[in-house]
mmCIF file of N, CA and C in Angstrom:
data_model
loop_
_atom_site.group_PDB
_atom_site.id
_atom_site.type_symbol
_atom_site.label_atom_id
_atom_site.label_comp_id
_atom_site.label_asym_id
_atom_site.label_seq_id
_atom_site.Cartn_x
_atom_site.Cartn_y
_atom_site.Cartn_z
ATOM 1 N N UNK A 1 -36.370 62.090 57.796
ATOM 2 C CA UNK A 1 -35.486 63.216 57.997
ATOM 3 C C UNK A 1 -35.933 63.944 59.252
ATOM 4 N N UNK A 2 -34.982 64.355 60.014
ATOM 5 C CA UNK A 2 -35.308 65.094 61.219
ATOM 6 C C UNK A 2 -34.406 66.298 61.367
ATOM 7 N N UNK A 3 -34.827 67.226 62.187
ATOM 8 C CA UNK A 3 -34.021 68.402 62.445
ATOM 9 C C UNK A 3 -34.665 69.268 63.500
ATOM 10 N N UNK A 4 -33.916 70.243 63.967
ATOM 11 C CA UNK A 4 -34.455 71.122 64.984
ATOM 12 C C UNK A 4 -33.930 72.534 64.857
ATOM 13 N N UNK A 5 -34.740 73.472 65.283
ATOM 14 C CA UNK A 5 -34.336 74.868 65.457
ATOM 15 C C UNK A 5 -34.480 75.128 66.952
ATOM 16 N N UNK A 6 -33.482 74.688 67.698
ATOM 17 C CA UNK A 6 -33.606 74.736 69.149
ATOM 18 C C UNK A 6 -33.693 76.164 69.676
ATOM 19 N N UNK A 7 -33.090 77.124 68.968
ATOM 20 C CA UNK A 7 -33.224 78.521 69.381
ATOM 21 C C UNK A 7 -34.652 79.018 69.196
ATOM 22 N N UNK A 8 -35.449 78.317 68.379
ATOM 23 C CA UNK A 8 -36.876 78.620 68.216
ATOM 24 C C UNK A 8 -37.734 77.687 69.060
ATOM 25 N N UNK A 9 -37.088 76.697 69.670
ATOM 26 C CA UNK A 9 -37.817 75.786 70.550
ATOM 27 C C UNK A 9 -38.617 74.710 69.836
ATOM 28 N N UNK A 10 -38.228 74.374 68.605
ATOM 29 C CA UNK A 10 -38.976 73.358 67.862
ATOM 30 C C UNK A 10 -38.033 72.340 67.228
ATOM 31 N N UNK A 11 -38.571 71.152 67.036
ATOM 32 C CA UNK A 11 -37.884 70.125 66.273
ATOM 33 C C UNK A 11 -38.929 69.347 65.502
ATOM 34 N N UNK A 12 -38.486 68.706 64.438
ATOM 35 C CA UNK A 12 -39.465 68.026 63.605
ATOM 36 C C UNK A 12 -38.884 66.844 62.871
ATOM 37 N N UNK A 13 -39.786 66.114 62.257
ATOM 38 C CA UNK A 13 -39.395 64.951 61.483
ATOM 39 C C UNK A 13 -40.332 64.810 60.289
ATOM 40 N N UNK A 14 -39.757 64.427 59.156
ATOM 41 C CA UNK A 14 -40.550 64.144 57.963
ATOM 42 C C UNK A 14 -40.456 62.646 57.714
ATOM 43 N N UNK A 15 -41.585 62.017 57.573
ATOM 44 C CA UNK A 15 -41.629 60.579 57.322
ATOM 45 C C UNK A 15 -42.462 60.316 56.078
ATOM 46 N N UNK A 16 -42.340 59.107 55.572
ATOM 47 C CA UNK A 16 -43.201 58.743 54.451
ATOM 48 C C UNK A 16 -43.505 57.258 54.478
ATOM 49 N N UNK A 17 -44.612 56.930 53.867
ATOM 50 C CA UNK A 17 -45.007 55.541 53.687
ATOM 51 C C UNK A 17 -45.212 55.297 52.199
ATOM 52 N N UNK A 18 -45.062 54.050 51.811
ATOM 53 C CA UNK A 18 -45.333 53.647 50.431
ATOM 54 C C UNK A 18 -46.256 52.433 50.503
ATOM 55 N N UNK A 19 -47.447 52.587 49.966
ATOM 56 C CA UNK A 19 -48.412 51.496 49.933
ATOM 57 C C UNK A 19 -48.875 51.328 48.488
ATOM 58 N N UNK A 20 -48.642 50.158 47.945
ATOM 59 C CA UNK A 20 -49.022 49.851 46.563
ATOM 60 C C UNK A 20 -48.486 50.898 45.585
ATOM 61 N N UNK A 21 -47.244 51.312 45.812
ATOM 62 C CA UNK A 21 -46.604 52.267 44.915
ATOM 63 C C UNK A 21 -46.996 53.716 45.126
ATOM 64 N N UNK A 22 -47.855 54.002 46.083
ATOM 65 C CA UNK A 22 -48.295 55.375 46.360
ATOM 66 C C UNK A 22 -47.552 55.919 47.582
ATOM 67 N N UNK A 23 -46.879 57.041 47.393
ATOM 68 C CA UNK A 23 -46.137 57.673 48.476
ATOM 69 C C UNK A 23 -47.039 58.625 49.246
ATOM 70 N N UNK A 24 -46.806 58.700 50.550
ATOM 71 C CA UNK A 24 -47.500 59.672 51.388
ATOM 72 C C UNK A 24 -46.487 60.232 52.381
ATOM 73 N N UNK A 25 -46.283 61.541 52.351
ATOM 74 C CA UNK A 25 -45.313 62.201 53.221
ATOM 75 C C UNK A 25 -46.044 62.928 54.347
ATOM 76 N N UNK A 26 -45.446 62.897 55.540
ATOM 77 C CA UNK A 26 -46.014 63.576 56.695
ATOM 78 C C UNK A 26 -44.907 64.340 57.426
ATOM 79 N N UNK A 27 -45.276 65.439 58.055
ATOM 80 C CA UNK A 27 -44.355 66.201 58.889
ATOM 81 C C UNK A 27 -44.971 66.332 60.273
ATOM 82 N N UNK A 28 -44.155 66.051 61.288
ATOM 83 C CA UNK A 28 -44.556 66.243 62.684
ATOM 84 C C UNK A 28 -43.630 67.291 63.288
ATOM 85 N N UNK A 29 -44.198 68.279 63.954
ATOM 86 C CA UNK A 29 -43.440 69.350 64.588
ATOM 87 C C UNK A 29 -43.687 69.282 66.090
ATOM 88 N N UNK A 30 -42.600 69.331 66.877
ATOM 89 C CA UNK A 30 -42.692 69.161 68.326
ATOM 90 C C UNK A 30 -42.074 70.342 69.063
ATOM 91 N N UNK A 31 -42.553 70.573 70.281
ATOM 92 C CA UNK A 31 -41.939 71.515 71.197
ATOM 93 C C UNK A 31 -40.632 70.879 71.667
ATOM 94 N N UNK A 32 -39.507 71.567 71.506
ATOM 95 C CA UNK A 32 -38.201 70.999 71.831
ATOM 96 C C UNK A 32 -37.989 70.794 73.324
ATOM 97 N N UNK A 33 -38.708 71.530 74.154
ATOM 98 C CA UNK A 33 -38.527 71.383 75.601
ATOM 99 C C UNK A 33 -39.447 70.338 76.206
ATOM 100 N N UNK A 34 -40.679 70.269 75.729
ATOM 101 C CA UNK A 34 -41.654 69.355 76.341
ATOM 102 C C UNK A 34 -41.900 68.100 75.517
ATOM 103 N N UNK A 35 -41.543 68.139 74.243
ATOM 104 C CA UNK A 35 -41.836 67.009 73.369
ATOM 105 C C UNK A 35 -43.276 66.973 72.898
ATOM 106 N N UNK A 36 -44.062 67.980 73.265
ATOM 107 C CA UNK A 36 -45.476 68.030 72.881
ATOM 108 C C UNK A 36 -45.609 68.215 71.364
ATOM 109 N N UNK A 37 -46.513 67.445 70.775
ATOM 110 C CA UNK A 37 -46.790 67.571 69.346
ATOM 111 C C UNK A 37 -47.476 68.911 69.081
ATOM 112 N N UNK A 38 -46.879 69.726 68.231
ATOM 113 C CA UNK A 38 -47.445 71.026 67.883
ATOM 114 C C UNK A 38 -48.231 70.974 66.581
ATOM 115 N N UNK A 39 -47.769 70.138 65.668
ATOM 116 C CA UNK A 39 -48.398 70.084 64.355
ATOM 117 C C UNK A 39 -48.099 68.745 63.701
ATOM 118 N N UNK A 40 -49.098 68.217 63.035
ATOM 119 C CA UNK A 40 -48.925 67.021 62.212
ATOM 120 C C UNK A 40 -49.653 67.310 60.917
ATOM 121 N N UNK A 41 -48.948 67.223 59.799
ATOM 122 C CA UNK A 41 -49.581 67.577 58.537
ATOM 123 C C UNK A 41 -49.111 66.687 57.391
ATOM 124 N N UNK A 42 -49.963 66.551 56.425
ATOM 125 C CA UNK A 42 -49.632 65.844 55.196
ATOM 126 C C UNK A 42 -48.674 66.741 54.423
ATOM 127 N N UNK A 43 -47.628 66.175 53.835
ATOM 128 C CA UNK A 43 -46.570 67.019 53.285
ATOM 129 C C UNK A 43 -46.211 66.727 51.832
ATOM 130 N N UNK A 44 -47.072 66.077 51.082
ATOM 131 C CA UNK A 44 -46.745 65.824 49.673
ATOM 132 C C UNK A 44 -46.498 67.133 48.931
ATOM 133 N N UNK A 45 -47.411 68.078 49.063
ATOM 134 C CA UNK A 45 -47.275 69.363 48.363
ATOM 135 C C UNK A 45 -46.061 70.140 48.869
ATOM 136 N N UNK A 46 -45.796 70.053 50.154
ATOM 137 C CA UNK A 46 -44.637 70.725 50.734
ATOM 138 C C UNK A 46 -43.351 70.234 50.073
ATOM 139 N N UNK A 47 -43.240 68.932 49.858
ATOM 140 C CA UNK A 47 -42.073 68.371 49.182
ATOM 141 C C UNK A 47 -41.962 68.845 47.747
ATOM 142 N N UNK A 48 -43.098 68.920 47.069
ATOM 143 C CA UNK A 48 -43.103 69.405 45.689
ATOM 144 C C UNK A 48 -42.613 70.847 45.630
ATOM 145 N N UNK A 49 -43.090 71.672 46.554
ATOM 146 C CA UNK A 49 -42.679 73.079 46.573
ATOM 147 C C UNK A 49 -41.193 73.223 46.881
ATOM 148 N N UNK A 50 -40.694 72.412 47.804
ATOM 149 C CA UNK A 50 -39.272 72.455 48.140
ATOM 150 C C UNK A 50 -38.395 72.069 46.962
ATOM 151 N N UNK A 51 -38.794 71.026 46.251
ATOM 152 C CA UNK A 51 -38.045 70.599 45.070
ATOM 153 C C UNK A 51 -38.096 71.675 43.988
ATOM 154 N N UNK A 52 -39.261 72.261 43.790
ATOM 155 C CA UNK A 52 -39.396 73.332 42.806
ATOM 156 C C UNK A 52 -38.527 74.527 43.145
ATOM 157 N N UNK A 53 -38.532 74.921 44.405
ATOM 158 C CA UNK A 53 -37.736 76.071 44.835
ATOM 159 C C UNK A 53 -36.246 75.817 44.643
ATOM 160 N N UNK A 54 -35.795 74.623 44.987
ATOM 161 C CA UNK A 54 -34.387 74.270 44.812
ATOM 162 C C UNK A 54 -33.993 74.314 43.339
ATOM 163 N N UNK A 55 -34.857 73.806 42.484
ATOM 164 C CA UNK A 55 -34.599 73.825 41.044
ATOM 165 C C UNK A 55 -34.518 75.261 40.531
ATOM 166 N N UNK A 56 -35.405 76.128 41.011
ATOM 167 C CA UNK A 56 -35.409 77.527 40.569
ATOM 168 C C UNK A 56 -34.143 78.256 41.003
ATOM 169 N N UNK A 57 -33.679 77.997 42.211
ATOM 170 C CA UNK A 57 -32.437 78.626 42.677
ATOM 171 C C UNK A 57 -31.276 78.195 41.784
ATOM 172 N N UNK A 58 -31.207 76.910 41.478
ATOM 173 C CA UNK A 58 -30.146 76.417 40.588
ATOM 174 C C UNK A 58 -30.255 77.055 39.209
ATOM 175 N N UNK A 59 -31.453 77.120 38.665
ATOM 176 C CA UNK A 59 -31.650 77.718 37.334
ATOM 177 C C UNK A 59 -31.246 79.188 37.325
ATOM 178 N N UNK A 60 -31.572 79.889 38.381
ATOM 179 C CA UNK A 60 -31.260 81.321 38.450
ATOM 180 C C UNK A 60 -29.752 81.576 38.478
ATOM 181 N N UNK A 61 -29.035 80.791 39.265
ATOM 182 C CA UNK A 61 -27.617 81.071 39.460
ATOM 183 C C UNK A 61 -26.679 80.272 38.556
ATOM 184 N N UNK A 62 -27.179 79.236 37.897
ATOM 185 C CA UNK A 62 -26.312 78.423 37.047
ATOM 186 C C UNK A 62 -26.556 78.636 35.561
ATOM 187 N N UNK A 63 -27.508 79.486 35.207
ATOM 188 C CA UNK A 63 -27.729 79.832 33.807
ATOM 189 C C UNK A 63 -27.577 81.339 33.654
ATOM 190 N N UNK A 64 -27.125 81.741 32.490
ATOM 191 C CA UNK A 64 -26.902 83.171 32.272
ATOM 192 C C UNK A 64 -27.886 83.772 31.288
ATOM 193 N N UNK A 65 -28.427 82.946 30.425
ATOM 194 C CA UNK A 65 -29.385 83.418 29.433
ATOM 195 C C UNK A 65 -30.767 83.510 30.084
ATOM 196 N N UNK A 66 -31.418 84.666 30.035
ATOM 197 C CA UNK A 66 -32.745 84.770 30.649
ATOM 198 C C UNK A 66 -33.821 83.990 29.896
ATOM 199 N N UNK A 67 -33.613 83.746 28.597
ATOM 200 C CA UNK A 67 -34.575 82.989 27.789
ATOM 201 C C UNK A 67 -34.037 81.573 27.611
ATOM 202 N N UNK A 68 -34.780 80.587 28.110
ATOM 203 C CA UNK A 68 -34.264 79.219 28.119
ATOM 204 C C UNK A 68 -35.291 78.205 27.628
ATOM 205 N N UNK A 69 -34.751 77.112 27.111
ATOM 206 C CA UNK A 69 -35.531 75.909 26.861
ATOM 207 C C UNK A 69 -35.255 74.984 28.031
ATOM 208 N N UNK A 70 -36.290 74.412 28.604
ATOM 209 C CA UNK A 70 -36.135 73.525 29.753
ATOM 210 C C UNK A 70 -36.517 72.113 29.344
ATOM 211 N N UNK A 71 -35.662 71.158 29.699
ATOM 212 C CA UNK A 71 -35.970 69.748 29.485
ATOM 213 C C UNK A 71 -36.277 69.095 30.811
ATOM 214 N N UNK A 72 -37.245 68.223 30.819
ATOM 215 C CA UNK A 72 -37.595 67.526 32.052
ATOM 216 C C UNK A 72 -37.763 66.049 31.747
ATOM 217 N N UNK A 73 -37.148 65.210 32.587
ATOM 218 C CA UNK A 73 -37.094 63.780 32.313
ATOM 219 C C UNK A 73 -38.164 62.963 33.017
ATOM 220 N N UNK A 74 -38.506 63.311 34.208
ATOM 221 C CA UNK A 74 -39.451 62.511 34.985
ATOM 222 C C UNK A 74 -40.722 63.325 35.167
ATOM 223 N N UNK A 75 -41.828 62.821 34.664
ATOM 224 C CA UNK A 75 -43.069 63.598 34.685
ATOM 225 C C UNK A 75 -43.941 63.205 35.868
ATOM 226 N N UNK A 76 -43.371 63.320 37.064
ATOM 227 C CA UNK A 76 -44.124 63.045 38.281
ATOM 228 C C UNK A 76 -44.722 64.353 38.798
ATOM 229 N N UNK A 77 -45.438 64.327 39.916
ATOM 230 C CA UNK A 77 -46.055 65.568 40.408
ATOM 231 C C UNK A 77 -45.065 66.705 40.671
ATOM 232 N N UNK A 78 -43.806 66.377 40.985
ATOM 233 C CA UNK A 78 -42.825 67.435 41.231
ATOM 234 C C UNK A 78 -42.422 68.153 39.949
ATOM 235 N N UNK A 79 -42.585 67.511 38.815
ATOM 236 C CA UNK A 79 -42.157 68.101 37.544
ATOM 237 C C UNK A 79 -42.873 69.416 37.268
ATOM 238 N N UNK A 80 -44.168 69.440 37.470
ATOM 239 C CA UNK A 80 -44.939 70.666 37.224
ATOM 240 C C UNK A 80 -44.478 71.781 38.153
ATOM 241 N N UNK A 81 -44.241 71.450 39.414
ATOM 242 C CA UNK A 81 -43.801 72.452 40.381
ATOM 243 C C UNK A 81 -42.424 72.986 40.013
ATOM 244 N N UNK A 82 -41.551 72.113 39.516
ATOM 245 C CA UNK A 82 -40.226 72.564 39.094
ATOM 246 C C UNK A 82 -40.331 73.556 37.939
ATOM 247 N N UNK A 83 -41.148 73.244 36.967
ATOM 248 C CA UNK A 83 -41.304 74.146 35.825
ATOM 249 C C UNK A 83 -41.947 75.465 36.243
ATOM 250 N N UNK A 84 -42.943 75.400 37.112
ATOM 251 C CA UNK A 84 -43.573 76.632 37.607
ATOM 252 C C UNK A 84 -42.542 77.508 38.306
ATOM 253 N N UNK A 85 -41.693 76.900 39.119
ATOM 254 C CA UNK A 85 -40.691 77.669 39.856
ATOM 255 C C UNK A 85 -39.638 78.259 38.921
ATOM 256 N N UNK A 86 -39.159 77.473 37.965
ATOM 257 C CA UNK A 86 -38.164 77.986 37.013
ATOM 258 C C UNK A 86 -38.751 79.144 36.210
ATOM 259 N N UNK A 87 -40.036 79.071 35.904
ATOM 260 C CA UNK A 87 -40.668 80.149 35.127
ATOM 261 C C UNK A 87 -40.693 81.470 35.892
ATOM 262 N N UNK A 88 -40.484 81.425 37.196
ATOM 263 C CA UNK A 88 -40.444 82.655 37.997
ATOM 264 C C UNK A 88 -39.084 83.343 37.932
ATOM 265 N N UNK A 89 -38.027 82.584 37.563
ATOM 266 C CA UNK A 89 -36.686 83.171 37.534
ATOM 267 C C UNK A 89 -36.081 83.233 36.133
ATOM 268 N N UNK A 90 -36.672 82.541 35.180
ATOM 269 C CA UNK A 90 -36.216 82.555 33.793
ATOM 270 C C UNK A 90 -37.420 82.588 32.869
ATOM 271 N N UNK A 91 -37.229 83.160 31.693
ATOM 272 C CA UNK A 91 -38.277 83.178 30.683
ATOM 273 C C UNK A 91 -38.187 81.872 29.894
ATOM 274 N N UNK A 92 -39.067 80.946 30.203
ATOM 275 C CA UNK A 92 -39.061 79.662 29.504
ATOM 276 C C UNK A 92 -39.696 79.869 28.136
ATOM 277 N N UNK A 93 -38.914 79.591 27.088
ATOM 278 C CA UNK A 93 -39.427 79.756 25.726
ATOM 279 C C UNK A 93 -39.963 78.452 25.153
ATOM 280 N N UNK A 94 -39.510 77.336 25.713
ATOM 281 C CA UNK A 94 -39.942 76.023 25.236
ATOM 282 C C UNK A 94 -39.647 74.993 26.319
ATOM 283 N N UNK A 95 -40.486 73.983 26.403
ATOM 284 C CA UNK A 95 -40.267 72.878 27.336
ATOM 285 C C UNK A 95 -40.222 71.598 26.523
ATOM 286 N N UNK A 96 -39.217 70.766 26.804
ATOM 287 C CA UNK A 96 -39.114 69.450 26.177
ATOM 288 C C UNK A 96 -39.281 68.412 27.276
ATOM 289 N N UNK A 97 -40.354 67.650 27.191
ATOM 290 C CA UNK A 97 -40.690 66.680 28.233
ATOM 291 C C UNK A 97 -40.453 65.264 27.736
ATOM 292 N N UNK A 98 -39.743 64.478 28.532
ATOM 293 C CA UNK A 98 -39.468 63.092 28.186
ATOM 294 C C UNK A 98 -40.134 62.160 29.185
ATOM 295 N N UNK A 99 -40.742 61.137 28.669
ATOM 296 C CA UNK A 99 -41.285 60.051 29.487
ATOM 297 C C UNK A 99 -41.356 58.817 28.609
ATOM 298 N N UNK A 100 -41.181 57.660 29.206
ATOM 299 C CA UNK A 100 -41.284 56.415 28.443
ATOM 300 C C UNK A 100 -42.714 56.134 28.018
ATOM 301 N N UNK A 101 -43.670 56.707 28.730
ATOM 302 C CA UNK A 101 -45.083 56.440 28.460
ATOM 303 C C UNK A 101 -45.679 57.560 27.614
ATOM 304 N N UNK A 102 -46.157 57.220 26.428
ATOM 305 C CA UNK A 102 -46.691 58.224 25.508
ATOM 306 C C UNK A 102 -47.866 58.989 26.107
ATOM 307 N N UNK A 103 -48.770 58.294 26.774
ATOM 308 C CA UNK A 103 -49.939 58.972 27.346
ATOM 309 C C UNK A 103 -49.520 59.975 28.416
ATOM 310 N N UNK A 104 -48.510 59.633 29.223
ATOM 311 C CA UNK A 104 -48.006 60.569 30.240
ATOM 312 C C UNK A 104 -47.395 61.799 29.597
ATOM 313 N N UNK A 105 -46.605 61.580 28.538
ATOM 314 C CA UNK A 105 -45.979 62.711 27.835
ATOM 315 C C UNK A 105 -47.021 63.669 27.299
ATOM 316 N N UNK A 106 -48.020 63.117 26.625
ATOM 317 C CA UNK A 106 -49.038 63.966 25.994
ATOM 318 C C UNK A 106 -49.845 64.742 27.026
ATOM 319 N N UNK A 107 -50.273 64.068 28.092
ATOM 320 C CA UNK A 107 -51.062 64.737 29.130
ATOM 321 C C UNK A 107 -50.247 65.834 29.806
ATOM 322 N N UNK A 108 -48.994 65.527 30.136
ATOM 323 C CA UNK A 108 -48.124 66.510 30.769
ATOM 324 C C UNK A 108 -47.929 67.709 29.853
ATOM 325 N N UNK A 109 -47.680 67.450 28.575
ATOM 326 C CA UNK A 109 -47.467 68.533 27.609
ATOM 327 C C UNK A 109 -48.688 69.437 27.521
ATOM 328 N N UNK A 110 -49.863 68.854 27.451
ATOM 329 C CA UNK A 110 -51.094 69.654 27.381
ATOM 330 C C UNK A 110 -51.278 70.493 28.640
ATOM 331 N N UNK A 111 -51.130 69.859 29.794
ATOM 332 C CA UNK A 111 -51.340 70.563 31.065
ATOM 333 C C UNK A 111 -50.347 71.701 31.265
ATOM 334 N N UNK A 112 -49.061 71.448 31.001
ATOM 335 C CA UNK A 112 -48.051 72.477 31.234
ATOM 336 C C UNK A 112 -48.113 73.580 30.190
ATOM 337 N N UNK A 113 -48.454 73.247 28.978
ATOM 338 C CA UNK A 113 -48.609 74.270 27.947
ATOM 339 C C UNK A 113 -49.723 75.236 28.333
ATOM 340 N N UNK A 114 -50.829 74.692 28.829
ATOM 341 C CA UNK A 114 -51.940 75.535 29.290
ATOM 342 C C UNK A 114 -51.550 76.353 30.516
ATOM 343 N N UNK A 115 -50.889 75.714 31.477
ATOM 344 C CA UNK A 115 -50.562 76.379 32.743
ATOM 345 C C UNK A 115 -49.540 77.496 32.574
ATOM 346 N N UNK A 116 -48.527 77.271 31.743
ATOM 347 C CA UNK A 116 -47.438 78.246 31.618
ATOM 348 C C UNK A 116 -47.473 79.053 30.332
ATOM 349 N N UNK A 117 -48.418 78.724 29.435
ATOM 350 C CA UNK A 117 -48.511 79.418 28.153
ATOM 351 C C UNK A 117 -47.188 79.366 27.396
ATOM 352 N N UNK A 118 -46.604 78.165 27.367
ATOM 353 C CA UNK A 118 -45.325 77.914 26.712
ATOM 354 C C UNK A 118 -45.475 76.653 25.870
ATOM 355 N N UNK A 119 -44.877 76.608 24.673
ATOM 356 C CA UNK A 119 -44.938 75.375 23.888
ATOM 357 C C UNK A 119 -44.220 74.229 24.608
ATOM 358 N N UNK A 120 -44.855 73.078 24.655
ATOM 359 C CA UNK A 120 -44.265 71.889 25.275
ATOM 360 C C UNK A 120 -44.183 70.795 24.223
ATOM 361 N N UNK A 121 -42.978 70.297 24.001
ATOM 362 C CA UNK A 121 -42.752 69.194 23.079
ATOM 363 C C UNK A 121 -42.600 67.926 23.900
ATOM 364 N N UNK A 122 -43.454 66.943 23.645
ATOM 365 C CA UNK A 122 -43.371 65.667 24.357
ATOM 366 C C UNK A 122 -42.637 64.681 23.477
ATOM 367 N N UNK A 123 -41.538 64.127 23.990
ATOM 368 C CA UNK A 123 -40.741 63.231 23.170
ATOM 369 C C UNK A 123 -40.388 61.928 23.849
ATOM 370 N N UNK A 124 -40.047 60.960 23.035
ATOM 371 C CA UNK A 124 -39.640 59.651 23.538
ATOM 372 C C UNK A 124 -38.121 59.525 23.588
ATOM 373 N N UNK A 125 -37.408 60.518 23.080
ATOM 374 C CA UNK A 125 -35.946 60.484 23.050
ATOM 375 C C UNK A 125 -35.383 61.513 24.018
ATOM 376 N N UNK A 126 -34.257 61.152 24.649
ATOM 377 C CA UNK A 126 -33.629 62.061 25.600
ATOM 378 C C UNK A 126 -32.442 62.791 24.997
ATOM 379 N N UNK A 127 -32.358 62.863 23.697
ATOM 380 C CA UNK A 127 -31.247 63.563 23.050
ATOM 381 C C UNK A 127 -31.250 65.016 23.508
ATOM 382 N N UNK A 128 -30.243 65.756 23.138
ATOM 383 C CA UNK A 128 -30.087 67.139 23.605
ATOM 384 C C UNK A 128 -31.421 67.823 23.834
ATOM 385 N N UNK A 129 -31.763 67.912 25.083
ATOM 386 C CA UNK A 129 -33.071 68.444 25.435
ATOM 387 C C UNK A 129 -33.081 69.960 25.539
ATOM 388 N N UNK A 130 -32.086 70.545 26.227
ATOM 389 C CA UNK A 130 -32.267 71.936 26.590
ATOM 390 C C UNK A 130 -31.051 72.531 27.266
ATOM 391 N N UNK A 131 -31.166 73.817 27.627
ATOM 392 C CA UNK A 131 -30.138 74.475 28.430
ATOM 393 C C UNK A 131 -30.272 74.086 29.895
ATOM 394 N N UNK A 132 -31.497 73.900 30.360
ATOM 395 C CA UNK A 132 -31.750 73.493 31.743
ATOM 396 C C UNK A 132 -32.409 72.125 31.688
ATOM 397 N N UNK A 133 -31.836 71.182 32.397
ATOM 398 C CA UNK A 133 -32.384 69.826 32.427
ATOM 399 C C UNK A 133 -32.647 69.446 33.870
ATOM 400 N N UNK A 134 -33.852 68.991 34.154
ATOM 401 C CA UNK A 134 -34.188 68.592 35.515
ATOM 402 C C UNK A 134 -34.936 67.278 35.484
ATOM 403 N N UNK A 135 -34.932 66.596 36.613
ATOM 404 C CA UNK A 135 -35.657 65.323 36.695
ATOM 405 C C UNK A 135 -36.323 65.183 38.040
#
């Protein structure tokens, strides 16, 4: 992905590599007039924060009840960030986490329950999960 804020004099690109199933994201920022590299940084966490923020904006404006149960389908590193962000705009009363892998479900449930002080139910079924569903 690339883009520029030419009125600010910068342009950038986000790239990623996948080696043995492991993703690595990088961002390069350049001077728009000279092409000089201004910044090169690892961006995995940046992507997680962006996804979390987008999820929180959707939760804030697309739900009306301040107290919600949140369902989450994919328990990757972005999942925790999404739940953390939603907890800033809604009062999460319960989290329902789905994953095909039992060990992933249990670990995620323990970690998020501790982090957010909210009950987390780890399940193998995707039946009616919640008012807010994210993946």
